[in-house]
Structure formats: structure tokens, C-alpha cells
Amino acid sequence: MTNSQPSGFDRLSRPVRQWIWQQKWQSLRDVQEKAIPAILTGGDVVISARTAAGKTEAAFLPLLSRLEAKETSADGFALLYVSPLKALINDQHRRLESLCECCDVLLTKWHGDVSSNVKARARKRPSGIVLITPESLEALLVRRGGEVSHLFSNLEAVIIDELHAFIGTERGMQMQSILNRIEVATGRDRIDRIGLSATLGDMRLAAEALRPGDGEAVTLVEGNDPGNGVRLQVRGYLLERPTVPPKADAPEEPESDNDIPKEDEFSRSLLPKAMSDDLFRLTRGKRNLLFAGSRVNVEVCADRLRNMCDDERLPQEFFAHHGSLSKAIREDVETRLRDDPRPTTAVATTTLELGIDIGDVDAVAQIGPGSSVASLRQRIGRSGRRTGHPATLRMFVAVPPFDRGGHPLDRLRLDLVQAIAMVECLIANWCEPPIKAGLHLPTLIHQTLALILQYGGVLPAQAFKLLCIRGPFRNVDRELFADLLRCMASDSCRLIEQSGNGVLMIGSGGEEITESHDFYPVFTTEQEYRIVHETRTLGTYPLNSPLAPGETIIFSGRRWRIVDIDDRARVIAVKPTRTGKPPHFSGRGGAIHDCVVDTMRAVLCSSDAYQYLDQQATRQLDEARESFGELQLDRKSVIGHGQGVLLFPWVGTRKLETLTLALIAKQFKASSYHHSIELSDCSVNGVLETLEEIADAPAPDGVVLAGNLAQPALAKFDSFLSPELMCRVTATERIDAESLPEIARDLLEP
DNA sequence: GACCTGCTGCGGCGTG
């Protein structure tokens, strides 16, 4: 090949090239070739590619070459790598060790599990690369504010791994704010940021997340790894009974006297037998990830598949993996997936979605439609990495039995339709964007406290400029920030106080909060019991899900009896047993995007056939379309049902909740359920009249509407917001009053 | 109708 341009490889420094030779690589990967010139040039860069496409090296090979060229031996860290997971830091440390040795660059892990003397040593003689979490970085800024400029003045670049995991979250706001604070403290206008991200529908979102306010200037490097293709299937199953709960006044079903024990009956209602039979048949003997959707489903599913394994006298190959299981149990599963050739299926929640190194799997399965297209995309990328093996994802969806007289929501098979809509959005290369309007006031409270601690005090105008003008809190104007400061200083909070010369200081209430190590993360966790068998901790269980000694529970895919509960020590002791009830975890539903629900309507309206549906799912979709026509939902979106009315606005969760609120404000008994709103004791005409009023009136004030909504303290610092500020947060982030007239108009003329 | 993530400094104790 003749090429006047030097290849990426030729432009790397000598030690880096030597390391590549040692690895016996035949060539650089596509994403690495593209990233090298972009990073050598300087400036902000987003590198996006599938997990394990070599993004880490794509960033570090040219960055280490830049360090080599610099040849200054000034004090301070040269590269800062920020990761959302400790486990990922440990993985990356393993991966980068030999490369850094080759380049004679110090590599330091820095997170909560790293001993404090390692950190002390690094602080004393800062150099090379630090791998750190946002929380540890926050702690460093807050506790060692005076050292920040010394530690970071010679930073060549900051690398942010799993950038997509930070986008649109409170933790992402904190991270952006911390990076901004480092730039300000070191007097550097911009320190190059390199974001590593999974492929997203719209890469500009990642660019904007990397450099808020100037995403346009970020260079995008997209890995053009053709992969080995994708095999995708949606499989239909039948539930044993309808899903819409019967009305309170409906006659109770007679006790069934078959011999299924009650606990198995509940398990069967979550996971039909035909589905577990197929899951077993299709996953057995291979390496799989099975995303079950919730921790309860993980337990029920792992328990069922493990029992099938035992019944057939096969060695066990099914293992549960979720956030309430102990670190040791989870690591065993991860290690087995990565290093053990035996067949293994990890039944997991989203825990195995991010980039923890588990090697390649043969296939991915998912139960139910899932709640986002973004995670569907991530999951597919977990398989099909070896040449000749396409990525394989099977979605297993159960719908209620078909009954013409049944509830319309059951007749429409909405879970199946949603699964199809998700796949169609994925094929169209669309994926959920973050909500732009967020105020992120709780995190702004946190960052204001952190800033005061970092500098030992700060003037209100300085804080505003640093956090809201230069920093990421750009939806907060001067007036709102002043309100927030007043709220923080109020008698009920005393988070801050102001000295005679106007400097903001930590108040008595603030001291208590900021002195605890609990201060650094911006998210909360509920209090929990530890579940212990003999000396081994199996995991944790929420305090507010009562259990009693003698009860049974499925946990870690096994069945246990509770022997003892120590409320003071928060320990639940268990021993193995033969039966078990599914555990109970609390969760708040996820929000589904407008685009997905709109696509659901399109799927129901059209007569397109989808190649990826199995026979049963195809038939179920036909039945759903038939019901859609019979209910005349192709022509109208407001239909009578029983003593009430059903509304189908075909909008996402946020707008659906907003309309429900607006109708409650107009004295309707309204509740949203499964993409629709059910109104009881009213007539179609009455509802149509009200919708006309809403359509013709100007959009109501979101703050007034939000006043009718329960405002539970969800984010960590919500409890410090005044009712007025809390209402504003709800109005901006949780509802969408602006769009109400339009939703009402669309309901009247679909 | 859901999931996940993270943590300092210091005092006290045991061990080599």
C-alpha cells in the first residue's frame, strides 16, 4: 500500500510503538487509526465505538505519545482518567500496566477501595496517570482544595470513560462541574477532554456532555467497526391470566384447588412455564447474558433455570447478578464469564450492561420490552465480538391471553407492541436524548457546598459565575441562584451562612453533612439489612420490605429460610431450604420516551410484517391490530369503557403523567396505566368537552400543576429545597405543561 | 412500571 500520509502507527512515540510490537498486533483497529491524528492534534475529542473495540488504547496510545514529546518533568499529574465504576478502574489498570511501564509513566488507581497510603504517596509526588471516580475526585477537591492547582496544573488531558453513562444524570452534572472547577483552580482556560462512549443515536449529545456550551468544537471519532451483523428475534408467549387488575368491586375469583403451591403460582405469573422452557433450551450449554428487567425477575428466573438444571442432573450453569448481591458473589459470576470455558448464563439486571470486562458471550436474551432503546443497543453489543459470530439478541415477551371481552389494554398486547417499537427505533438508529431543561438544583446545592469547602469560602457572585455561567448549571439564572442560596441559608436548613463581608461559609447544618464521607456522592441509597448464610454475606435487602423469621426467600438464585433477624445489627440470617418466595425490592418506574410510544401507534396502525417476530408473536400482533380496529382506535383516541372512559394519547410517560394531572385538576378520577389514562364514573362527551377546554386554553402554569403532585424527596438534596423551589423542579423536570394543549388537540383529532 | 453507581480521616486495635 502506498500512502503519502503517515499511518497512525508511524505518528506514535517510540516506546508506544515498541509496546504495540510486543503485543504482536497485526494492525491498529479502525477507531484507533482515526483517534490518533485527532488526539495528537489536541482539543476535545469524543471516541465512540462498541464495547471492547479498543477505545481505551485509542485514547491512551496517542496521549502517551504526547507526554513523551512534552519532555517536561514538572510536578503534577499528566493524565486524569475518570470512570463511573471502581470495577472499571481495576480492569483498566490491568490493561494499561504494561503500556505505562513501557513508557516509564506512573499509573495510579484512586478510589474508595485503594489504601490511603497509596493516595498519600501520589499526592506527595504527583505524576503520570491517575484512574479515579468522580466521588474520589470530589473528595480530593473538597479536602485538599489548596493542593488542586499543584496537582493538576500540568494536566495534558482528562479522559472520561463511559461518557454515555453520565449524560443527563445528576452524577454527570457533578462530573462536568468538577472538571470545570479543576480548570478554574489551575487557571487553565481549557484542559483537553477525551470522552469514551458507546455509540449513540446522536453523537452531538455526547459532544455537548463533554464540553457543555461548546459541543460544536468537539472532534467526533466514530469507530466504523462493521461487526459481524446482528441477529435479532422477538418471541411471543402467553401469560396465564389477564394483567389489568380487577376492580375492587369485582367478585373475587374462587380459590383454585390445584396443587401448585402459592409461591410457585406467583413465580409463574412473572415467568410463564413455556418461556422458561425455551430460555433453558436456547441458553443451555453456551455463554449468555440474560437481562431479566428487575431484581425480582432475576431471582425468579435464575431460581427456575437452576432448578431445571438440577432436575436434569446437569452441572449448574445459571447465576444471578444484580446490585443487591454481594460483591464477592457478583465477581465470581464475572470471573467465570471472563476466564472459565464452562457454559455460563448470567441472569442480570443492568449491572452487566456497562463496560466491565466479561469477554464475549454467544448470545444475549432479554425478558420484556425494556424501557429504553439506548440499553437495548448496549445489550446487543455485548455479544458477537468474535469474527464470524453475529451479535444475537432474543427478546422474550409475554402477553395476556386473547379474549374479545377482555380489557382493551390486555387486548392490545402493549408489551409486545412496545418491544416491536423499540426494535424499530433501534433499526432507525434513534436513541433517547437527555432532558435538556433540567435545573439540577439538588446537585447545585451540593456543588455550592463543595465549592465553599474547596476555597474555604466564596462570594455569591463568584459562585454563580463559576457554577452557572462557566460551569454546567446553565438553566439557572441569577435570580434562581439567589433563591437557592436564601433557601440554603434559611433557618430550616442552615447549610450556609454569610460572613460580614459577604463571603459564603458552611453553616451549622452544612457542617454535619459535609463532614461525613457520605457527602461526596450525589445520589442516595436506601438503608438495608445484610443477608448472611453462616459467615458469608449473600447481599443486602431493603429495610422497608418486612420479613419474618420462618419465611422463605429466593436470593442469589437459591432458596433460603430466614432463621433470625437482628434489627439492631441489620442482619438477616438464612439457611438453605427447598421452597422460596420471590424477594421484594422497591423501585420507581422508568420513563418511556414519546418517540417509542408514537412508534407503537404506528406499529398498530400499519399492516407491515416484521421479519424478526416468531410465529406466536406474529399471531399476537395480528390479534392486537384486530383489537385496535375493533376498538376504533385508528379513528379515535377517546373510548368508553364500563362506567368510564379510556384515553390513548400515545405519548411518553412524562406527557401522560402531565395530562393525568391536568384531568385530576378538573375533578376527574384519573389514573395513568400502561400508556393510557383510565377515567372512572364519567361519560365520553364530558371528557371530550374538557379536552376541548384544555386544547383551546393557553398552556397552564407548570408550577401550579406541579402543586397538585406529590413531591417526594427523590434526589439527595431535595429535602433542602423549599416547597416553592421543589415545585419548580417538578414543573421543569418531571412534567411538561407546555405541550398540554397539543396533546388534547391530538386526542380530539388523532 | 426500573436499574445502577460511590466514600475521608482518624482513632483504636492487633500483628510482625
JSON list of N, CA and C in Angstrom, two decimals, chain A residues 120 147 218 249 290 351 365 445 481 513 537 587 729:
[
{"chain": "A", "resi": 120, "resn": "ALA", "atom": "N", "xyz": [-1.86, 9.00, 49.56]},
{"chain": "A", "resi": 120, "resn": "ALA", "atom": "CA", "xyz": [-0.99, 9.99, 50.19]},
{"chain": "A", "resi": 120, "resn": "ALA", "atom": "C", "xyz": [0.32, 10.10, 49.40]},
{"chain": "A", "resi": 147, "resn": "GLU", "atom": "N", "xyz": [-4.35, 22.14, 47.35]},
{"chain": "A", "resi": 147, "resn": "GLU", "atom": "CA", "xyz": [-3.36, 21.42, 46.55]},
{"chain": "A", "resi": 147, "resn": "GLU", "atom": "C", "xyz": [-3.77, 21.26, 45.10]},
{"chain": "A", "resi": 218, "resn": "VAL", "atom": "N", "xyz": [-16.10, 20.05, 19.52]},
{"chain": "A", "resi": 218, "resn": "VAL", "atom": "CA", "xyz": [-15.53, 18.74, 19.87]},
{"chain": "A", "resi": 218, "resn": "VAL", "atom": "C", "xyz": [-15.36, 17.89, 18.60]},
{"chain": "A", "resi": 249, "resn": "ASP", "atom": "N", "xyz": [-64.62, -3.79, 43.25]},
{"chain": "A", "resi": 249, "resn": "ASP", "atom": "CA", "xyz": [-65.95, -4.34, 43.49]},
{"chain": "A", "resi": 249, "resn": "ASP", "atom": "C", "xyz": [-66.23, -5.61, 42.67]},
{"chain": "A", "resi": 290, "resn": "LEU", "atom": "N", "xyz": [-28.52, -12.88, 30.24]},
{"chain": "A", "resi": 290, "resn": "LEU", "atom": "CA", "xyz": [-29.98, -12.84, 30.21]},
{"chain": "A", "resi": 290, "resn": "LEU", "atom": "C", "xyz": [-30.43, -11.66, 31.06]},
{"chain": "A", "resi": 351, "resn": "THR", "atom": "N", "xyz": [-26.75, -4.40, 35.67]},
{"chain": "A", "resi": 351, "resn": "THR", "atom": "CA", "xyz": [-25.38, -4.47, 36.20]},
{"chain": "A", "resi": 351, "resn": "THR", "atom": "C", "xyz": [-24.36, -4.90, 35.16]},
{"chain": "A", "resi": 365, "resn": "ALA", "atom": "N", "xyz": [-30.11, -12.48, 25.84]},
{"chain": "A", "resi": 365, "resn": "ALA", "atom": "CA", "xyz": [-31.56, -12.61, 25.89]},
{"chain": "A", "resi": 365, "resn": "ALA", "atom": "C", "xyz": [-32.11, -11.52, 26.79]},
{"chain": "A", "resi": 445, "resn": "ILE", "atom": "N", "xyz": [-26.94, 22.56, 44.88]},
{"chain": "A", "resi": 445, "resn": "ILE", "atom": "CA", "xyz": [-26.72, 22.72, 46.33]},
{"chain": "A", "resi": 445, "resn": "ILE", "atom": "C", "xyz": [-25.41, 22.03, 46.71]},
{"chain": "A", "resi": 481, "resn": "PHE", "atom": "N", "xyz": [-30.62, 31.38, 41.38]},
{"chain": "A", "resi": 481, "resn": "PHE", "atom": "CA", "xyz": [-29.47, 31.02, 42.23]},
{"chain": "A", "resi": 481, "resn": "PHE", "atom": "C", "xyz": [-29.55, 31.75, 43.57]},
{"chain": "A", "resi": 513, "resn": "ILE", "atom": "N", "xyz": [-23.39, 17.68, 57.43]},
{"chain": "A", "resi": 513, "resn": "ILE", "atom": "CA", "xyz": [-23.48, 16.94, 56.18]},
{"chain": "A", "resi": 513, "resn": "ILE", "atom": "C", "xyz": [-22.13, 16.79, 55.50]},
{"chain": "A", "resi": 537, "resn": "THR", "atom": "N", "xyz": [-21.71, -13.26, 53.47]},
{"chain": "A", "resi": 537, "resn": "THR", "atom": "CA", "xyz": [-22.74, -12.28, 53.14]},
{"chain": "A", "resi": 537, "resn": "THR", "atom": "C", "xyz": [-23.21, -12.52, 51.71]},
{"chain": "A", "resi": 587, "resn": "GLY", "atom": "N", "xyz": [-38.91, -0.01, 43.75]},
{"chain": "A", "resi": 587, "resn": "GLY", "atom": "CA", "xyz": [-38.36, 0.71, 42.61]},
{"chain": "A", "resi": 587, "resn": "GLY", "atom": "C", "xyz": [-39.40, 1.70, 42.12]},
{"chain": "A", "resi": 729, "resn": "VAL", "atom": "N", "xyz": [-38.74, 22.54, 40.38]},
{"chain": "A", "resi": 729, "resn": "VAL", "atom": "CA", "xyz": [-38.01, 21.38, 39.88]},
{"chain": "A", "resi": 729, "resn": "VAL", "atom": "C", "xyz": [-38.98, 20.39, 39.23]}
]
